[in-house]
PDB file of C-alpha atoms in Angstrom:
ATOM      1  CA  UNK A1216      94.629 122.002 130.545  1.00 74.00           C
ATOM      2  CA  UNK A1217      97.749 119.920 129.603  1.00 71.00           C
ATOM      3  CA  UNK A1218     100.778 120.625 131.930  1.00 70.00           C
ATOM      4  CA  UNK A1219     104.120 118.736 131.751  1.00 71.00           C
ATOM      5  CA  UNK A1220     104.560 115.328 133.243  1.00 73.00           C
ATOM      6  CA  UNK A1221     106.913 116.551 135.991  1.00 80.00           C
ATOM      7  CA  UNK A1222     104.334 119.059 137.151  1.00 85.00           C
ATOM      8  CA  UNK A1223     101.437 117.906 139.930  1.00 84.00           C
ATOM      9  CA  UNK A1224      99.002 120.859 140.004  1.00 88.00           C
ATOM     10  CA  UNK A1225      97.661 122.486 142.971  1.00 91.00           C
ATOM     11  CA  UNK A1226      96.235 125.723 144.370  1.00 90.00           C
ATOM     12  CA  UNK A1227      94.011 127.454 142.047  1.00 94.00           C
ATOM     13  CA  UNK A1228      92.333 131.034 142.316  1.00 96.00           C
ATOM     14  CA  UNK A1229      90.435 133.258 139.936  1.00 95.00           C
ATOM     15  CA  UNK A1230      91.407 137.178 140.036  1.00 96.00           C
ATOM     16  CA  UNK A1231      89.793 139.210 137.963  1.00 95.00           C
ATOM     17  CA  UNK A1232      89.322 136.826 135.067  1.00 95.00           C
ATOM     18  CA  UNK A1233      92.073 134.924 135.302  1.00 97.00           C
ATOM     19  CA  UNK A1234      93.066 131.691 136.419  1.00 97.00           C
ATOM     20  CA  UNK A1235      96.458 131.181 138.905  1.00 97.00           C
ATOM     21  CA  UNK A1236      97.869 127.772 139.371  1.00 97.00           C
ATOM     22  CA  UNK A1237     100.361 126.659 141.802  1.00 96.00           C
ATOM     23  CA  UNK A1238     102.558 123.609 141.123  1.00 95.00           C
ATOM     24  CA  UNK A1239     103.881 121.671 144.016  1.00 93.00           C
ATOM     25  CA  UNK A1240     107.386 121.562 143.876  1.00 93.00           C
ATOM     26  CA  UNK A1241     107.911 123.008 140.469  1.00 94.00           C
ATOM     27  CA  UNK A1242     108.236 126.355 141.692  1.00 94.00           C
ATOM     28  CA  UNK A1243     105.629 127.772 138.717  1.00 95.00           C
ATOM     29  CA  UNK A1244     102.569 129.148 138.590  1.00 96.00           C
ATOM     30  CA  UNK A1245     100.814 129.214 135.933  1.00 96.00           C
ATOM     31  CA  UNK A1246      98.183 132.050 134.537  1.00 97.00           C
ATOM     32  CA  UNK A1247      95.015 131.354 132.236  1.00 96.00           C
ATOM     33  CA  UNK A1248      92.479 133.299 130.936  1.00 96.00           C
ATOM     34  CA  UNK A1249      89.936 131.978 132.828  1.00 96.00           C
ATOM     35  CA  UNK A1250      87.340 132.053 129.659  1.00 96.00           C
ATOM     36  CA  UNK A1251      89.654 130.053 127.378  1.00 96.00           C
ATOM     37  CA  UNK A1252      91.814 128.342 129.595  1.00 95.00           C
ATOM     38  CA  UNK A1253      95.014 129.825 127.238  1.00 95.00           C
ATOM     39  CA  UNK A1254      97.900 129.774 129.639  1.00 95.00           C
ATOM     40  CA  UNK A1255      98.478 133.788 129.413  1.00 96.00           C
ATOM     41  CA  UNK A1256     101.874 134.038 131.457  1.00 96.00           C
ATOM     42  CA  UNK A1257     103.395 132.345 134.749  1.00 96.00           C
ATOM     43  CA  UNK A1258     105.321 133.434 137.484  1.00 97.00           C
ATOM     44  CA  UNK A1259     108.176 131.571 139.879  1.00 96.00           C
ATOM     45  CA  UNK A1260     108.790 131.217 143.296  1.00 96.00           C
ATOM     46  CA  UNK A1261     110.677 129.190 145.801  1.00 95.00           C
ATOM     47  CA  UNK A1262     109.401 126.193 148.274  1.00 94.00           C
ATOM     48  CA  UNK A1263     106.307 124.292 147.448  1.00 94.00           C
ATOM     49  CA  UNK A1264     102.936 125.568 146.339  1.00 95.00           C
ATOM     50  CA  UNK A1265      99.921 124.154 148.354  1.00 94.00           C
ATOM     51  CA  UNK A1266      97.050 126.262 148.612  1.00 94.00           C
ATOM     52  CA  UNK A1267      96.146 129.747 147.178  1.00 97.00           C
ATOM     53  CA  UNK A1268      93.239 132.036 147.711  1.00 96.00           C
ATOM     54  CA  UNK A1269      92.085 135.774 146.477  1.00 96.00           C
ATOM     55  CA  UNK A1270      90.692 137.962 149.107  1.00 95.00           C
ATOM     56  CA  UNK A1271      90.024 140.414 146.676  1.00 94.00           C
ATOM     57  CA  UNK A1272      93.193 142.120 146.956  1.00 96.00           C
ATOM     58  CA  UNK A1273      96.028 139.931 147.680  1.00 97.00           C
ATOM     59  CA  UNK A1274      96.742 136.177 146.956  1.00 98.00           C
ATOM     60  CA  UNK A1275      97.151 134.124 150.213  1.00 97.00           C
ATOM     61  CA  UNK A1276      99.708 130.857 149.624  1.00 97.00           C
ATOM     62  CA  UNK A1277     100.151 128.192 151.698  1.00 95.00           C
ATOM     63  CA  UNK A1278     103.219 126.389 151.338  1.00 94.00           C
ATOM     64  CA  UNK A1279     102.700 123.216 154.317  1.00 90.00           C
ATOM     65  CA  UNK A1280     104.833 125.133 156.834  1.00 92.00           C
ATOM     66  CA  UNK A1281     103.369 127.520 159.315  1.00 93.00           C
ATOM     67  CA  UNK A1282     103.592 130.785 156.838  1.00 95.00           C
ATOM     68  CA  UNK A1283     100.283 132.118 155.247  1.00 97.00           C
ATOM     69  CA  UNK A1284     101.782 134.212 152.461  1.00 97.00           C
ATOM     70  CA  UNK A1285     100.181 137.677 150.766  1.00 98.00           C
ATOM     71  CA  UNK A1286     101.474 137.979 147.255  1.00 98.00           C
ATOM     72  CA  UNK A1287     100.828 140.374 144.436  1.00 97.00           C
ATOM     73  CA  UNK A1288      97.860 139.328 142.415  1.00 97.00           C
ATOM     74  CA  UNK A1289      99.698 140.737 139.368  1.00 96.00           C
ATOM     75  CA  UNK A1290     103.656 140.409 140.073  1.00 97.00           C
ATOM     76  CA  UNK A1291     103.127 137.312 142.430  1.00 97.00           C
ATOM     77  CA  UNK A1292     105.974 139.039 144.658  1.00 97.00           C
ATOM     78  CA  UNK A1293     105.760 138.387 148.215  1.00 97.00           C
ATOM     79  CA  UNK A1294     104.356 141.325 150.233  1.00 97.00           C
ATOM     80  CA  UNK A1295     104.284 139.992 153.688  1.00 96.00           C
ATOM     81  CA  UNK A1296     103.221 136.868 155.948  1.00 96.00           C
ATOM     82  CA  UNK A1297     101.889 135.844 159.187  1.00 96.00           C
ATOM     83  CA  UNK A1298     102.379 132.295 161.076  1.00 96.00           C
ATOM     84  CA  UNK A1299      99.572 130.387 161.638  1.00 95.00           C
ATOM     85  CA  UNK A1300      99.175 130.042 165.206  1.00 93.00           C
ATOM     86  CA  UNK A1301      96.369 127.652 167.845  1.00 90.00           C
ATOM     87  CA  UNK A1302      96.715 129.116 171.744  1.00 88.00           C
ATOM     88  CA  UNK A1303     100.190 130.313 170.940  1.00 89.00           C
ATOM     89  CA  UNK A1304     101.262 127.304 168.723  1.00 90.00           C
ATOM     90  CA  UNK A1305     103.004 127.402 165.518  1.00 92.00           C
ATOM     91  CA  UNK A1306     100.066 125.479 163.012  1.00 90.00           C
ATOM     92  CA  UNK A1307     101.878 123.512 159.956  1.00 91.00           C
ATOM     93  CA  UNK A1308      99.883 122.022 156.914  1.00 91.00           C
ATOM     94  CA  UNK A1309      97.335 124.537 155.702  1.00 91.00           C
ATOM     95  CA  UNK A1310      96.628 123.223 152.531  1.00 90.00           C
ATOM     96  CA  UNK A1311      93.157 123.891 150.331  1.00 91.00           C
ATOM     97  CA  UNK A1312      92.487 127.594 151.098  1.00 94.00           C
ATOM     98  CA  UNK A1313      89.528 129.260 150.828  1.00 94.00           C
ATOM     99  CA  UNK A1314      89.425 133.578 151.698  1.00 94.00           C
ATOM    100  CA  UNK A1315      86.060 134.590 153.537  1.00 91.00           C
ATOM    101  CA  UNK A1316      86.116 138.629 154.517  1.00 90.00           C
ATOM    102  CA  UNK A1317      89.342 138.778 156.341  1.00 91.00           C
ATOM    103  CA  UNK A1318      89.296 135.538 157.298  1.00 92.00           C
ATOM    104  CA  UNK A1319      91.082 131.880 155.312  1.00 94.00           C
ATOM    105  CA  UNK A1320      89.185 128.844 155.665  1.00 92.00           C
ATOM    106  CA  UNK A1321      92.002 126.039 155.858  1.00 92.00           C
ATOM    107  CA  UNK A1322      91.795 122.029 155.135  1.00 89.00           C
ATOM    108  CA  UNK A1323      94.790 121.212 157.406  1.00 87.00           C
ATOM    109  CA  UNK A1324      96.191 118.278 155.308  1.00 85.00           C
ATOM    110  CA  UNK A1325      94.895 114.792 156.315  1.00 80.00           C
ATOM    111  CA  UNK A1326      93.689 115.756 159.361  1.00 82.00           C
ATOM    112  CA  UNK A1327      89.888 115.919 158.228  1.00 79.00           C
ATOM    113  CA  UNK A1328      89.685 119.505 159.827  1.00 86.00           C
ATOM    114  CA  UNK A1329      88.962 122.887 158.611  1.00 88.00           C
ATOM    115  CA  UNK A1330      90.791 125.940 160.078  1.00 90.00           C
ATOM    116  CA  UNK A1331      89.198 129.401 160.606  1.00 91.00           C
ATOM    117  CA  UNK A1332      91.854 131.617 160.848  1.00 94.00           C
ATOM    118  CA  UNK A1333      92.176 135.475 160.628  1.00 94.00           C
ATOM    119  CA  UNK A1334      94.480 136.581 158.441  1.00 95.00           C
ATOM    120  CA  UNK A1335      95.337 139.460 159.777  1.00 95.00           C
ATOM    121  CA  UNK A1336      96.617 138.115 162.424  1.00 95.00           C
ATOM    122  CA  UNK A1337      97.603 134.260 162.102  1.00 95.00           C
ATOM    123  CA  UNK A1338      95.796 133.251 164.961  1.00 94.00           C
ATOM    124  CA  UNK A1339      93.048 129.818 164.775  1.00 92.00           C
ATOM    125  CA  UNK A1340      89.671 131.163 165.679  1.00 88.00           C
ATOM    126  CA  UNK A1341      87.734 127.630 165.643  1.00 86.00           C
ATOM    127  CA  UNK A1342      87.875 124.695 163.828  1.00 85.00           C
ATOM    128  CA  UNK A1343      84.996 122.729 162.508  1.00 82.00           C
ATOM    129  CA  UNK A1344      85.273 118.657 161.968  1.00 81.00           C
ATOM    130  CA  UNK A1345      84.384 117.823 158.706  1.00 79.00           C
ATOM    131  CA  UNK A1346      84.919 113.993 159.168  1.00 78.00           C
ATOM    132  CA  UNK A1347      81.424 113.032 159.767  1.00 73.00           C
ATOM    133  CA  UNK A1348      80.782 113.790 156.208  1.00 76.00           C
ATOM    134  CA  UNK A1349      82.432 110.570 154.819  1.00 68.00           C
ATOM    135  CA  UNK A1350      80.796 107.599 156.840  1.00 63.00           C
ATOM    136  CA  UNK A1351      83.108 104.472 157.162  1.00 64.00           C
ATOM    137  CA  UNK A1352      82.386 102.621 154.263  1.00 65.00           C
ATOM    138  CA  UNK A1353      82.927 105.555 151.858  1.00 64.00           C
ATOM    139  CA  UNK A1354      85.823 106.549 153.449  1.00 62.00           C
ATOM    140  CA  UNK A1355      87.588 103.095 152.837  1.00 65.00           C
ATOM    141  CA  UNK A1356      86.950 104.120 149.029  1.00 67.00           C
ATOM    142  CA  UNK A1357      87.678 108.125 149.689  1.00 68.00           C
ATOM    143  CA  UNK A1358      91.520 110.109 149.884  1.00 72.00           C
ATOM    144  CA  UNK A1359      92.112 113.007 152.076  1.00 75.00           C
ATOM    145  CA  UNK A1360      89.435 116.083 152.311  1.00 75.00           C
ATOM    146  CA  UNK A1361      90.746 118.532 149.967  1.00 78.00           C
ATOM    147  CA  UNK A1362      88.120 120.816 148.348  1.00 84.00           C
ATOM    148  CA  UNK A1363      86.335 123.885 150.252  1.00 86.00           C
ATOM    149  CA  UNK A1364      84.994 127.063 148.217  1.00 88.00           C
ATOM    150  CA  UNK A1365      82.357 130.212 149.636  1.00 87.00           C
ATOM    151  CA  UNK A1366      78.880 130.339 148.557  1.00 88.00           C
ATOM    152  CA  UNK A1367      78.304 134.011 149.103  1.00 87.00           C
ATOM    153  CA  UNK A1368      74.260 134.148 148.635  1.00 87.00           C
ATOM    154  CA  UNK A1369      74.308 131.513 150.982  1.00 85.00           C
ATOM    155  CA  UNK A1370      77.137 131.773 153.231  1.00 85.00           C
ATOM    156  CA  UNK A1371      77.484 128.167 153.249  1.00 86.00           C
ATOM    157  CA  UNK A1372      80.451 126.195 152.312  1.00 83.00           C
ATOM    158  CA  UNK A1373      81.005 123.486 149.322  1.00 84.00           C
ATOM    159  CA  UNK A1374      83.159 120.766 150.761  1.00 84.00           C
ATOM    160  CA  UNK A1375      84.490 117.600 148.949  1.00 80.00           C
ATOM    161  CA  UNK A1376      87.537 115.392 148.873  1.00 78.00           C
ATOM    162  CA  UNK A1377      89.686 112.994 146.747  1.00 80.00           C
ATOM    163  CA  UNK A1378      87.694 110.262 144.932  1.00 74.00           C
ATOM    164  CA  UNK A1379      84.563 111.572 147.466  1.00 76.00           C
ATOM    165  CA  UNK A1380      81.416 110.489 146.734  1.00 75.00           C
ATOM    166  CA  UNK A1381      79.632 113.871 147.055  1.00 77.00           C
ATOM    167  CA  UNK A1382      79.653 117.592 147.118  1.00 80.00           C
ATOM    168  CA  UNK A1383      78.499 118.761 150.600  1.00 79.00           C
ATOM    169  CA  UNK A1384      76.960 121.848 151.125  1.00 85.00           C
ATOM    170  CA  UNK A1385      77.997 122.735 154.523  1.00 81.00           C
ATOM    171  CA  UNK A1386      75.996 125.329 156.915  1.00 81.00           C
ATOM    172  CA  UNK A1387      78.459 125.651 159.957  1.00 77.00           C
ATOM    173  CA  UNK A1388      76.839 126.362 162.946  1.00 72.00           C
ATOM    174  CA  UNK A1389      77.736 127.677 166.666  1.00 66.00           C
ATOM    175  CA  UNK A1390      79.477 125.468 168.808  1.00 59.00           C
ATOM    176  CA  UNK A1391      76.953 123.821 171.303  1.00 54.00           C
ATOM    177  CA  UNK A1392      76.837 125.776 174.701  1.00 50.00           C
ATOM    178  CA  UNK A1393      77.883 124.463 177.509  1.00 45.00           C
ATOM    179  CA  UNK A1394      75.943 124.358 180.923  1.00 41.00           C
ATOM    180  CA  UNK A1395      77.221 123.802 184.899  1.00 37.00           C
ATOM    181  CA  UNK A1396      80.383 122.280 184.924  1.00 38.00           C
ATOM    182  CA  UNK A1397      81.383 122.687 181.498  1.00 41.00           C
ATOM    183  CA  UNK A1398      84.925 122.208 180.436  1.00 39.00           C
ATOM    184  CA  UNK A1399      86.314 125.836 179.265  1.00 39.00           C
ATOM    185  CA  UNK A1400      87.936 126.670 182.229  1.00 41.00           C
ATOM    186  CA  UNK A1401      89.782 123.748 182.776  1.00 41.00           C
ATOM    187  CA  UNK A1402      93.100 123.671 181.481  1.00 40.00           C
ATOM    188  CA  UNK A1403      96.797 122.958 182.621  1.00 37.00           C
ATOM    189  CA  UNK A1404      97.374 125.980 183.836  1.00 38.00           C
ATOM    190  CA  UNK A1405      94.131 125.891 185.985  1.00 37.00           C
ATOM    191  CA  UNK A1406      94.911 122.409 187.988  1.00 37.00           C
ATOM    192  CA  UNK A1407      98.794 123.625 188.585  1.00 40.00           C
ATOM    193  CA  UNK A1408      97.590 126.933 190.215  1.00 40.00           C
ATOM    194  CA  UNK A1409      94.464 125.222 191.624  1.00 39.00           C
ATOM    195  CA  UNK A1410      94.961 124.749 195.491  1.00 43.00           C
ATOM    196  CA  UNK A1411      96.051 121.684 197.156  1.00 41.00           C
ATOM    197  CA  UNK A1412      92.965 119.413 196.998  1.00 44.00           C
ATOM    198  CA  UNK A1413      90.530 121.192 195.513  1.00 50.00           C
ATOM    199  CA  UNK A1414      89.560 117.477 194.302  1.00 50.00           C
ATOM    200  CA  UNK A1415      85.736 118.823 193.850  1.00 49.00           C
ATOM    201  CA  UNK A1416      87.675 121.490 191.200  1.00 43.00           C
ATOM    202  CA  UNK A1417      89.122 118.679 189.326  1.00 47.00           C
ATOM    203  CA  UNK A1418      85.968 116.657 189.211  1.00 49.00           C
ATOM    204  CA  UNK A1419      83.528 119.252 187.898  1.00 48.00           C
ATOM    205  CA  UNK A1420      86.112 119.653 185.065  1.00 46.00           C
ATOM    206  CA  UNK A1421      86.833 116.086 184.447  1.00 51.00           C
ATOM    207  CA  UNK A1422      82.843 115.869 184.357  1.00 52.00           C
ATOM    208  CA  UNK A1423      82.549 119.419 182.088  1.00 52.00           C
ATOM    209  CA  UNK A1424      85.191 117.278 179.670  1.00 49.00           C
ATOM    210  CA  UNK A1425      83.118 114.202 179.119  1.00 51.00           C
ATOM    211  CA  UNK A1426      79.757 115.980 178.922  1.00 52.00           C
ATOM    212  CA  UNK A1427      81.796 118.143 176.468  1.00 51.00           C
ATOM    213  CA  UNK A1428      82.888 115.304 174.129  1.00 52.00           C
ATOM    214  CA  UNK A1429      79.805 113.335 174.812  1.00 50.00           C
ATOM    215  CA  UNK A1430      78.065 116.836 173.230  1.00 49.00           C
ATOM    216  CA  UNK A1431      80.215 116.396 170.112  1.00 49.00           C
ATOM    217  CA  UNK A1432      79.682 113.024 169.574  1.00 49.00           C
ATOM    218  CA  UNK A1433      76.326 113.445 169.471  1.00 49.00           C
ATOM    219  CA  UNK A1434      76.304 116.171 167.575  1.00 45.00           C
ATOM    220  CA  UNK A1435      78.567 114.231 164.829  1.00 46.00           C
ATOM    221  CA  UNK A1436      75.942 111.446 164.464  1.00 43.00           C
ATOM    222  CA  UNK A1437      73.222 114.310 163.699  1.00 47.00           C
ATOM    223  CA  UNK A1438      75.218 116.382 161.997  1.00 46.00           C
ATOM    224  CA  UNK A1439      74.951 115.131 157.987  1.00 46.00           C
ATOM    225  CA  UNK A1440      71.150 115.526 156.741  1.00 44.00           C
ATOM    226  CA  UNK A1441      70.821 113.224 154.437  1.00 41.00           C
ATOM    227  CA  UNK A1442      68.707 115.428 151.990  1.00 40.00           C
ATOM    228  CA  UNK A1443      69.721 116.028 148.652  1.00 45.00           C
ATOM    229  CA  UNK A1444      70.263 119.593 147.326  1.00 44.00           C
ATOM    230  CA  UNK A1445      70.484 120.866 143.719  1.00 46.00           C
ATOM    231  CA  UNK A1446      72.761 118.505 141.189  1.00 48.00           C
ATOM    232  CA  UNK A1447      72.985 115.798 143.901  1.00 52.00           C
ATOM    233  CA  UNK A1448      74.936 117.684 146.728  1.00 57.00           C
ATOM    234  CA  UNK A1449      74.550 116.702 150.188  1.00 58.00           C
ATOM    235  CA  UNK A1450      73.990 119.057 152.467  1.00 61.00           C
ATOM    236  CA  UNK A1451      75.186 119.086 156.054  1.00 59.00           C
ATOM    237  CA  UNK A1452      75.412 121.062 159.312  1.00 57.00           C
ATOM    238  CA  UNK A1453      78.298 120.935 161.172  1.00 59.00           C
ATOM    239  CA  UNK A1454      78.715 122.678 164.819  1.00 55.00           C
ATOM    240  CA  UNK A1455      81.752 125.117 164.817  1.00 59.00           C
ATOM    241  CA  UNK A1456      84.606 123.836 166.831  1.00 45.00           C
ATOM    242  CA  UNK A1457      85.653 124.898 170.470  1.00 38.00           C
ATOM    243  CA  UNK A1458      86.635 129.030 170.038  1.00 32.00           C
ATOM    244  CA  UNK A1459      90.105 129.541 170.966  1.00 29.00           C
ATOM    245  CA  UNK A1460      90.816 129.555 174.930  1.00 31.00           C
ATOM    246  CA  UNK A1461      88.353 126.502 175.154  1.00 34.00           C
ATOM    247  CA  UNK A1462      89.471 122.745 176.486  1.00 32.00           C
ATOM    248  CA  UNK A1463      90.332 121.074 172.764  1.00 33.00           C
ATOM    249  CA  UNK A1464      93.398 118.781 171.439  1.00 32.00           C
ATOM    250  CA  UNK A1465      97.303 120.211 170.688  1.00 32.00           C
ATOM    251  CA  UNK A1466      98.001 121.625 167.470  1.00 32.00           C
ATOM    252  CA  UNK A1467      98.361 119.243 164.518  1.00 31.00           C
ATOM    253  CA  UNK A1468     101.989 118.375 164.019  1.00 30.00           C
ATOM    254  CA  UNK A1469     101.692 115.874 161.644  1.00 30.00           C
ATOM    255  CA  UNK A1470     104.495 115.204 158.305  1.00 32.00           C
ATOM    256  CA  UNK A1471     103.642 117.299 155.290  1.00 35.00           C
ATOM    257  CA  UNK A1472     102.864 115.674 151.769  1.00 41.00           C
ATOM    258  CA  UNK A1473     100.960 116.947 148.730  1.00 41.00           C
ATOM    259  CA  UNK A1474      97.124 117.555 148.856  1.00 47.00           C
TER     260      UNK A1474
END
């Protein structure tokens, strides 16, 4: 579908046979019949357009600020929104979005990670690392990861990326369980209220943090099965990331750009 020059396209979700298109900083969105691909109307709205998803019954839009926004599938007018937030931090650059139940699936621009989040609610449930997918040498070749949709009869997802060399087909899995001395506990908040040298305390964490990372690492390297699936897709199983309340890095905070 031609668009004009001045236009970059982005999110894109089908509701009930049609076809809405965000535009990045045109402020448009544009409506096809999703049979024909005849542009059938458009609506406006302010800020950037990054990703948008249909949970059935309201449009979620991400704009690369912390907002997920619920719009009117038929007016596009905003109904509500909730920030996006990781242990009580304000999350900025959802972009590809992909609705699940009452849940968003997020690519959290050039960052190589997916977001779980509830929508109800904002909050990050897990994350899962999608970076193993692209080995080095493709990667020097590849652009950002930027493409996640649902397979409902499998409840698998179909990930890809700009100028990627495949279509993964993605089973996410648990995160790997931890044993003696694991790492969840350990926090901040935990050595500053700890007692004055409880050094044993702050080695079995140290030790639960390495084993921890040394867990995900190896998981990484056996993560991608290098079978092929139907039409060439790769598929892949990738461990779900830490659950919220575990040991894992700050909240992204990195500058926001188009996906």
């Amino acid at each position: 579908v031609a668009r004009p020059g001045t236009e970059w396209g982005e999110g894109l979700a089908l509701v009930h046979g049609r076809l809405i298109q965000l535009t990045y900083e045109s402020g448009i969105a544009h409506v096809y019949d999703a049979a024909t691909f005849e542009r059938i109307d458009q609506f406006t709205y302010e800020g950037q357009g990054w990703g948008l998803c249909f949970d059935g019954t309201r449009l979620v839009m991400s704009n690369g600020l912390e907002r997920l926004i619920f719009r009117d599938p038929d007016t596009f007018a905003e109904l509500e929104s909730v920030s996006v937030t990781e242990l009580g931090h304000e999350v900025i650059n959802a972009n590809e979005l992909e609705c699940v139940g009452h849940e968003v699936f997020a690519n959290m621009w050039s960052s190589g990670f997916i977001y779980r989040i509830d929508a109800r609610t904002g909050t990050v449930v897990n994350r899962i690392d999608a970076r193993v997918l692209v080995d080095a040498e493709q990667a020097a070749g590849a652009d950002v990861l930027n493409g996640i949709a649902f397979d409902p009869r499998t409840g698998h997802l179909l990930l890809t990326g700009k100028r990627w060399p495949h279509l993964f087909e993605v089973e996410v899995t648990p995160p790997p369980s931890d044993d003696a001395g694991d790492s969840r506990g350990c926090t901040l908040s935990n050595f500053s209220q700890s007692e004055p040298g409880s050094a044993v305390y702050v080695l079995l964490c140290m030790l639960g943090l390495f084993r921890r990372k040394q867990r995900s690492a190896d998981a990484k390297r056996e993560g991608v099965l290098e079978a092929e699936g139907s039409g060439g897709t790769r598929k892949a199983r990738l461990p779900g990331a830490a659950p919220l309340g575990s040991a894992v890095s700050p909240p992204l905070a990195v500058g926001r750009g188009p996906g």
